[in-house]
mmCIF file of C-alpha atoms in Angstrom:
data_model
loop_
_atom_site.group_PDB
_atom_site.id
_atom_site.type_symbol
_atom_site.label_atom_id
_atom_site.label_comp_id
_atom_site.label_asym_id
_atom_site.label_seq_id
_atom_site.Cartn_x
_atom_site.Cartn_y
_atom_site.Cartn_z
ATOM 1 C CA GLU T 1 0.000 0.000 0.000
ATOM 2 C CA ALA T 2 1.466 3.365 -1.038
ATOM 3 C CA ASP T 3 1.834 6.118 1.549
ATOM 4 C CA ILE T 4 -0.057 8.823 -0.249
ATOM 5 C CA TYR T 5 -3.111 10.406 1.272
ATOM 6 C CA GLN T 6 -5.908 12.602 0.054
ATOM 7 C CA THR T 7 -8.498 14.525 2.012
ATOM 8 C CA PRO T 8 -11.361 14.863 1.923
ATOM 9 C CA ARG T 9 -12.435 11.627 0.256
ATOM 10 C CA TYR T 10 -15.829 13.072 -0.631
ATOM 11 C CA LEU T 11 -16.885 16.717 -0.889
ATOM 12 C CA VAL T 12 -20.249 18.211 -1.808
ATOM 13 C CA ILE T 13 -20.313 21.996 -2.023
ATOM 14 C CA GLY T 14 -22.285 24.821 -3.562
ATOM 15 C CA THR T 15 -21.330 26.882 -6.576
ATOM 16 C CA GLY T 16 -18.910 29.733 -5.941
ATOM 17 C CA LYS T 17 -17.186 28.215 -2.919
ATOM 18 C CA LYS T 18 -13.433 28.102 -2.608
ATOM 19 C CA ILE T 19 -12.065 24.627 -1.967
ATOM 20 C CA THR T 20 -8.690 23.032 -1.373
ATOM 21 C CA LEU T 21 -8.045 19.352 -1.977
ATOM 22 C CA GLU T 22 -5.190 18.042 0.124
ATOM 23 C CA CYS T 23 -2.546 15.543 -1.002
ATOM 24 C CA SER T 24 0.360 14.331 1.096
ATOM 25 C CA GLN T 25 2.957 11.617 0.598
ATOM 26 C CA THR T 26 5.489 10.250 3.050
ATOM 27 C CA MET T 27 7.765 8.529 0.522
ATOM 28 C CA GLY T 28 10.011 11.521 -0.133
ATOM 29 C CA HIS T 29 9.078 11.521 -3.813
ATOM 30 C CA ASP T 30 10.126 14.560 -5.824
ATOM 31 C CA LYS T 31 7.457 14.315 -8.491
ATOM 32 C CA MET T 32 3.780 14.782 -7.778
ATOM 33 C CA TYR T 33 0.746 14.921 -10.042
ATOM 34 C CA TRP T 34 -2.928 15.761 -10.089
ATOM 35 C CA TYR T 35 -5.285 13.907 -12.399
ATOM 36 C CA GLN T 36 -8.951 14.380 -13.158
ATOM 37 C CA GLN T 37 -11.074 11.324 -13.928
ATOM 38 C CA ASP T 38 -14.705 11.155 -14.978
ATOM 39 C CA PRO T 39 -16.652 7.859 -14.818
ATOM 40 C CA GLY T 40 -15.629 5.452 -17.563
ATOM 41 C CA MET T 41 -13.054 7.857 -18.893
ATOM 42 C CA GLU T 42 -9.267 7.963 -18.838
ATOM 43 C CA LEU T 43 -7.206 9.921 -16.342
ATOM 44 C CA HIS T 44 -6.226 13.396 -17.511
ATOM 45 C CA LEU T 45 -3.164 15.150 -16.135
ATOM 46 C CA ILE T 46 -4.059 18.638 -14.914
ATOM 47 C CA HIS T 47 -0.995 19.627 -12.837
ATOM 48 C CA TYR T 48 2.439 18.271 -11.984
ATOM 49 C CA SER T 49 5.482 19.225 -10.006
ATOM 50 C CA TYR T 50 9.149 18.241 -10.305
ATOM 51 C CA GLY T 51 9.828 19.302 -6.721
ATOM 52 C CA VAL T 52 9.565 22.151 -4.239
ATOM 53 C CA ASN T 53 8.580 25.467 -5.852
ATOM 54 C CA SER T 54 7.964 23.729 -9.194
ATOM 55 C CA THR T 55 4.465 23.569 -10.661
ATOM 56 C CA GLU T 56 3.381 23.013 -14.252
ATOM 57 C CA LYS T 57 0.070 22.693 -16.064
ATOM 58 C CA GLY T 58 -0.798 19.332 -17.549
ATOM 59 C CA ASP T 59 -2.546 18.260 -20.710
ATOM 60 C CA LEU T 60 -6.070 19.111 -19.636
ATOM 61 C CA SER T 61 -6.831 22.749 -19.045
ATOM 62 C CA SER T 62 -8.045 23.324 -15.523
ATOM 63 C CA GLU T 63 -9.173 26.369 -13.578
ATOM 64 C CA SER T 64 -7.563 24.927 -10.483
ATOM 65 C CA THR T 65 -4.182 25.976 -9.115
ATOM 66 C CA VAL T 66 -1.554 24.071 -7.161
ATOM 67 C CA SER T 67 1.371 24.853 -4.910
ATOM 68 C CA ARG T 68 4.438 22.906 -3.765
ATOM 69 C CA ILE T 69 5.981 24.558 -0.736
ATOM 70 C CA ARG T 70 7.005 21.266 0.896
ATOM 71 C CA THR T 71 8.137 18.048 -0.747
ATOM 72 C CA GLU T 72 5.407 15.999 0.876
ATOM 73 C CA HIS T 73 2.484 18.328 0.235
ATOM 74 C CA PHE T 74 0.772 19.214 -3.074
ATOM 75 C CA PRO T 75 -2.605 20.876 -2.514
ATOM 76 C CA LEU T 76 -5.034 21.768 -5.301
ATOM 77 C CA THR T 77 -7.263 24.839 -5.004
ATOM 78 C CA LEU T 78 -10.394 25.931 -6.821
ATOM 79 C CA GLU T 79 -11.131 29.618 -6.131
ATOM 80 C CA SER T 80 -14.753 29.424 -7.250
ATOM 81 C CA ALA T 81 -16.208 25.974 -7.755
ATOM 82 C CA ARG T 82 -18.732 25.316 -10.533
ATOM 83 C CA PRO T 83 -20.826 22.269 -11.441
ATOM 84 C CA SER T 84 -18.442 21.621 -14.363
ATOM 85 C CA HIS T 85 -15.734 20.915 -11.770
ATOM 86 C CA THR T 86 -17.642 17.858 -10.540
ATOM 87 C CA SER T 87 -15.259 14.939 -10.980
ATOM 88 C CA GLN T 88 -12.836 12.586 -9.248
ATOM 89 C CA TYR T 89 -9.431 14.101 -8.500
ATOM 90 C CA LEU T 90 -6.497 11.729 -8.064
ATOM 91 C CA CYS T 91 -3.119 12.691 -6.675
ATOM 92 C CA ALA T 92 0.011 10.664 -7.436
ATOM 93 C CA SER T 93 3.733 10.745 -6.776
ATOM 94 C CA SER T 94 6.822 9.106 -8.239
ATOM 95 C CA MET T 95 10.493 8.897 -7.410
ATOM 96 C CA ASP T 96 12.524 8.390 -10.562
ATOM 97 C CA ARG T 97 14.625 11.147 -12.031
ATOM 98 C CA ASP T 98 13.572 10.238 -15.560
ATOM 99 C CA TRP T 99 9.930 10.976 -16.071
ATOM 100 C CA GLY T 100 9.274 8.162 -18.476
ATOM 101 C CA LEU T 101 11.563 5.300 -17.551
ATOM 102 C CA HIS T 102 10.181 2.817 -15.031
ATOM 103 C CA ASN T 103 8.447 5.651 -13.256
ATOM 104 C CA GLU T 104 5.805 3.956 -11.187
ATOM 105 C CA GLN T 105 3.300 6.483 -10.015
ATOM 106 C CA PHE T 106 1.683 5.758 -6.680
ATOM 107 C CA PHE T 107 -1.867 7.016 -6.458
ATOM 108 C CA GLY T 108 -3.875 8.301 -3.563
ATOM 109 C CA PRO T 109 -7.469 7.137 -2.980
ATOM 110 C CA GLY T 110 -8.918 10.191 -4.721
ATOM 111 C CA THR T 111 -11.371 12.940 -3.820
ATOM 112 C CA ARG T 112 -14.859 12.729 -5.275
ATOM 113 C CA LEU T 113 -15.981 16.356 -5.731
ATOM 114 C CA THR T 114 -19.599 17.296 -6.400
ATOM 115 C CA VAL T 115 -20.485 20.931 -7.005
ATOM 116 C CA LEU T 116 -24.181 21.725 -6.816
ATOM 117 C CA LYS A 1 -1.544 11.112 -32.082
ATOM 118 C CA ASN A 2 -0.523 9.068 -29.056
ATOM 119 C CA GLN A 3 -3.450 6.955 -27.922
ATOM 120 C CA VAL A 4 -4.265 3.913 -25.831
ATOM 121 C CA GLU A 5 -7.355 1.873 -26.677
ATOM 122 C CA GLN A 6 -8.730 -0.885 -24.474
ATOM 123 C CA SER A 7 -11.260 -3.616 -25.115
ATOM 124 C CA PRO A 8 -13.721 -4.714 -24.084
ATOM 125 C CA GLN A 9 -15.144 -1.700 -22.327
ATOM 126 C CA SER A 10 -16.801 -3.974 -19.778
ATOM 127 C CA LEU A 11 -16.798 -7.694 -19.033
ATOM 128 C CA ILE A 12 -18.781 -9.981 -16.737
ATOM 129 C CA ILE A 13 -17.469 -13.413 -15.843
ATOM 130 C CA LEU A 14 -18.232 -16.089 -13.285
ATOM 131 C CA GLU A 15 -15.962 -16.698 -10.356
ATOM 132 C CA GLY A 16 -13.228 -19.193 -11.185
ATOM 133 C CA LYS A 17 -13.204 -18.435 -14.911
ATOM 134 C CA ASN A 18 -10.327 -16.924 -16.866
ATOM 135 C CA CYS A 19 -10.435 -13.766 -18.948
ATOM 136 C CA THR A 20 -8.212 -11.671 -21.201
ATOM 137 C CA LEU A 21 -8.229 -7.905 -21.553
ATOM 138 C CA GLN A 22 -6.761 -6.146 -24.567
ATOM 139 C CA CYS A 23 -4.792 -2.947 -25.045
ATOM 140 C CA ASN A 24 -3.669 -1.355 -28.330
ATOM 141 C CA TYR A 25 -1.478 1.710 -28.347
ATOM 142 C CA THR A 26 0.058 4.156 -30.782
ATOM 143 C CA VAL A 27 2.448 5.829 -28.330
ATOM 144 C CA SER A 28 5.866 6.449 -29.814
ATOM 145 C CA PRO A 29 8.677 6.296 -28.953
ATOM 146 C CA PHE A 30 7.675 3.588 -26.518
ATOM 147 C CA SER A 31 9.219 3.341 -23.056
ATOM 148 C CA ASN A 32 7.113 0.971 -20.999
ATOM 149 C CA LEU A 33 3.607 -0.334 -20.498
ATOM 150 C CA ARG A 34 1.851 -0.857 -17.194
ATOM 151 C CA TRP A 35 -1.406 -2.465 -16.206
ATOM 152 C CA TYR A 36 -3.129 -0.862 -13.238
ATOM 153 C CA LYS A 37 -6.048 -2.147 -11.189
ATOM 154 C CA GLN A 38 -8.471 0.458 -9.900
ATOM 155 C CA ASP A 39 -11.066 -0.566 -7.358
ATOM 156 C CA THR A 40 -14.223 1.530 -7.201
ATOM 157 C CA GLY A 41 -13.572 4.755 -5.311
ATOM 158 C CA ARG A 42 -9.846 4.094 -5.033
ATOM 159 C CA GLY A 43 -6.696 5.122 -6.841
ATOM 160 C CA PRO A 44 -5.049 2.813 -9.419
ATOM 161 C CA VAL A 45 -2.481 0.279 -8.217
ATOM 162 C CA SER A 46 0.239 -1.046 -10.536
ATOM 163 C CA LEU A 47 0.041 -4.761 -11.406
ATOM 164 C CA THR A 48 2.809 -5.210 -13.985
ATOM 165 C CA ILE A 49 5.315 -3.213 -16.008
ATOM 166 C CA MET A 50 6.930 -4.257 -19.273
ATOM 167 C CA THR A 51 9.631 -2.611 -21.322
ATOM 168 C CA PHE A 52 10.307 -2.965 -25.034
ATOM 169 C CA SER A 53 12.391 -6.113 -24.623
ATOM 170 C CA GLU A 54 9.913 -7.990 -22.432
ATOM 171 C CA ASN A 55 7.013 -9.921 -23.889
ATOM 172 C CA THR A 56 5.485 -11.474 -20.793
ATOM 173 C CA LYS A 57 5.298 -10.654 -17.096
ATOM 174 C CA SER A 58 3.389 -12.408 -14.335
ATOM 175 C CA ASN A 59 2.138 -11.250 -10.963
ATOM 176 C CA GLY A 60 0.297 -14.068 -9.246
ATOM 177 C CA ARG A 61 -2.866 -14.811 -11.213
ATOM 178 C CA TYR A 62 -2.199 -11.863 -13.528
ATOM 179 C CA THR A 63 -0.116 -12.374 -16.679
ATOM 180 C CA ALA A 64 0.590 -9.513 -19.062
ATOM 181 C CA THR A 65 1.946 -9.887 -22.583
ATOM 182 C CA LEU A 66 3.446 -7.308 -24.890
ATOM 183 C CA ASP A 67 3.977 -7.365 -28.650
ATOM 184 C CA ALA A 68 5.976 -4.225 -29.357
ATOM 185 C CA ASP A 69 5.876 -4.841 -33.105
ATOM 186 C CA THR A 70 2.088 -4.762 -33.318
ATOM 187 C CA LYS A 71 1.810 -2.406 -30.318
ATOM 188 C CA GLN A 72 -0.573 -4.685 -28.473
ATOM 189 C CA SER A 73 -0.733 -5.890 -24.905
ATOM 190 C CA SER A 74 -3.035 -8.226 -23.047
ATOM 191 C CA LEU A 75 -3.754 -8.935 -19.400
ATOM 192 C CA HIS A 76 -4.834 -12.487 -18.615
ATOM 193 C CA ILE A 77 -6.514 -13.204 -15.303
ATOM 194 C CA THR A 78 -6.590 -16.818 -14.194
ATOM 195 C CA ALA A 79 -9.132 -18.395 -11.821
ATOM 196 C CA SER A 80 -10.944 -15.137 -11.199
ATOM 197 C CA GLN A 81 -12.058 -14.138 -7.727
ATOM 198 C CA LEU A 82 -14.759 -11.746 -6.554
ATOM 199 C CA SER A 83 -12.022 -9.337 -5.476
ATOM 200 C CA ASP A 84 -10.879 -9.077 -9.098
ATOM 201 C CA SER A 85 -13.940 -6.923 -9.800
ATOM 202 C CA ALA A 86 -12.394 -3.577 -10.725
ATOM 203 C CA SER A 87 -11.350 -1.387 -13.630
ATOM 204 C CA TYR A 88 -8.119 -2.465 -15.343
ATOM 205 C CA ILE A 89 -6.220 0.378 -16.952
ATOM 206 C CA CYS A 90 -3.483 0.127 -19.567
ATOM 207 C CA VAL A 91 -0.909 2.922 -19.268
ATOM 208 C CA VAL A 92 1.856 3.562 -21.785
ATOM 209 C CA SER A 93 4.853 5.775 -21.162
ATOM 210 C CA ASP A 94 6.890 7.488 -23.861
ATOM 211 C CA ARG A 95 10.548 8.424 -23.737
ATOM 212 C CA GLY A 96 10.708 10.940 -26.502
ATOM 213 C CA SER A 97 9.993 14.270 -24.907
ATOM 214 C CA THR A 98 11.576 15.936 -21.912
ATOM 215 C CA LEU A 99 8.262 15.331 -20.230
ATOM 216 C CA GLY A 100 8.010 11.575 -20.900
ATOM 217 C CA ARG A 101 4.350 11.549 -20.104
ATOM 218 C CA LEU A 102 1.903 8.730 -19.416
ATOM 219 C CA TYR A 103 -0.984 7.850 -21.714
ATOM 220 C CA PHE A 104 -3.974 6.205 -20.084
ATOM 221 C CA GLY A 105 -6.623 3.949 -21.583
ATOM 222 C CA ARG A 106 -10.215 4.236 -20.425
ATOM 223 C CA GLY A 107 -10.053 0.909 -18.701
ATOM 224 C CA THR A 108 -11.979 -2.351 -18.856
ATOM 225 C CA GLN A 109 -14.578 -2.690 -16.123
ATOM 226 C CA LEU A 110 -14.466 -6.307 -14.951
ATOM 227 C CA THR A 111 -17.248 -7.758 -12.834
ATOM 228 C CA VAL A 112 -16.861 -11.206 -11.308
ATOM 229 C CA TRP A 113 -20.098 -12.900 -10.252
ATOM 230 C CA PRO A 114 -20.320 -15.707 -7.706
#
């Protein structure tokens, strides 16, 4: 079992609220990722980080923002949630220096977000 | 365009039976291919990884194959159990760009009935 945690697991909020999804890992991994996944669909990369003070946007455009002040912590924030943000958000981390080679990503349990 | 296609989209089998899931990809240049298992409401967990030079890899009752020439992979599950009910995701990694990103299939939803 990977040591990567996400809170909350489920969140139901109203439109316009500001929310922060928490992600923490205790493996000392440099790389961390946020994915968005809708039912029956593939995971889409929305943010990633190479390490502290590094954040990049992924393939799928997202109105969310991320920060990486500490190695173990990679929170995702939505300033004003909308129903279109309803989805499952998965956080992951990996260790390898080379992004592509043998880079197992360890996933958290996910946060199921519903915006009414 | 780099893509990963999985089939079937969903599958129902009886406990104790075997099944095979398919994955076709167009990702290039190829680095490695993983099969992940994702239980409902959970994050994906890696089952196997194969590089270009490997054509089969086993993990207990799970056996993955890779044909890098035809860009196809399969995941064979032997003597299925109720706990095998999950989504199985094929993930291909490239090595061409500085990013070396992952490409995810949509998964095969497997249901094992008693």
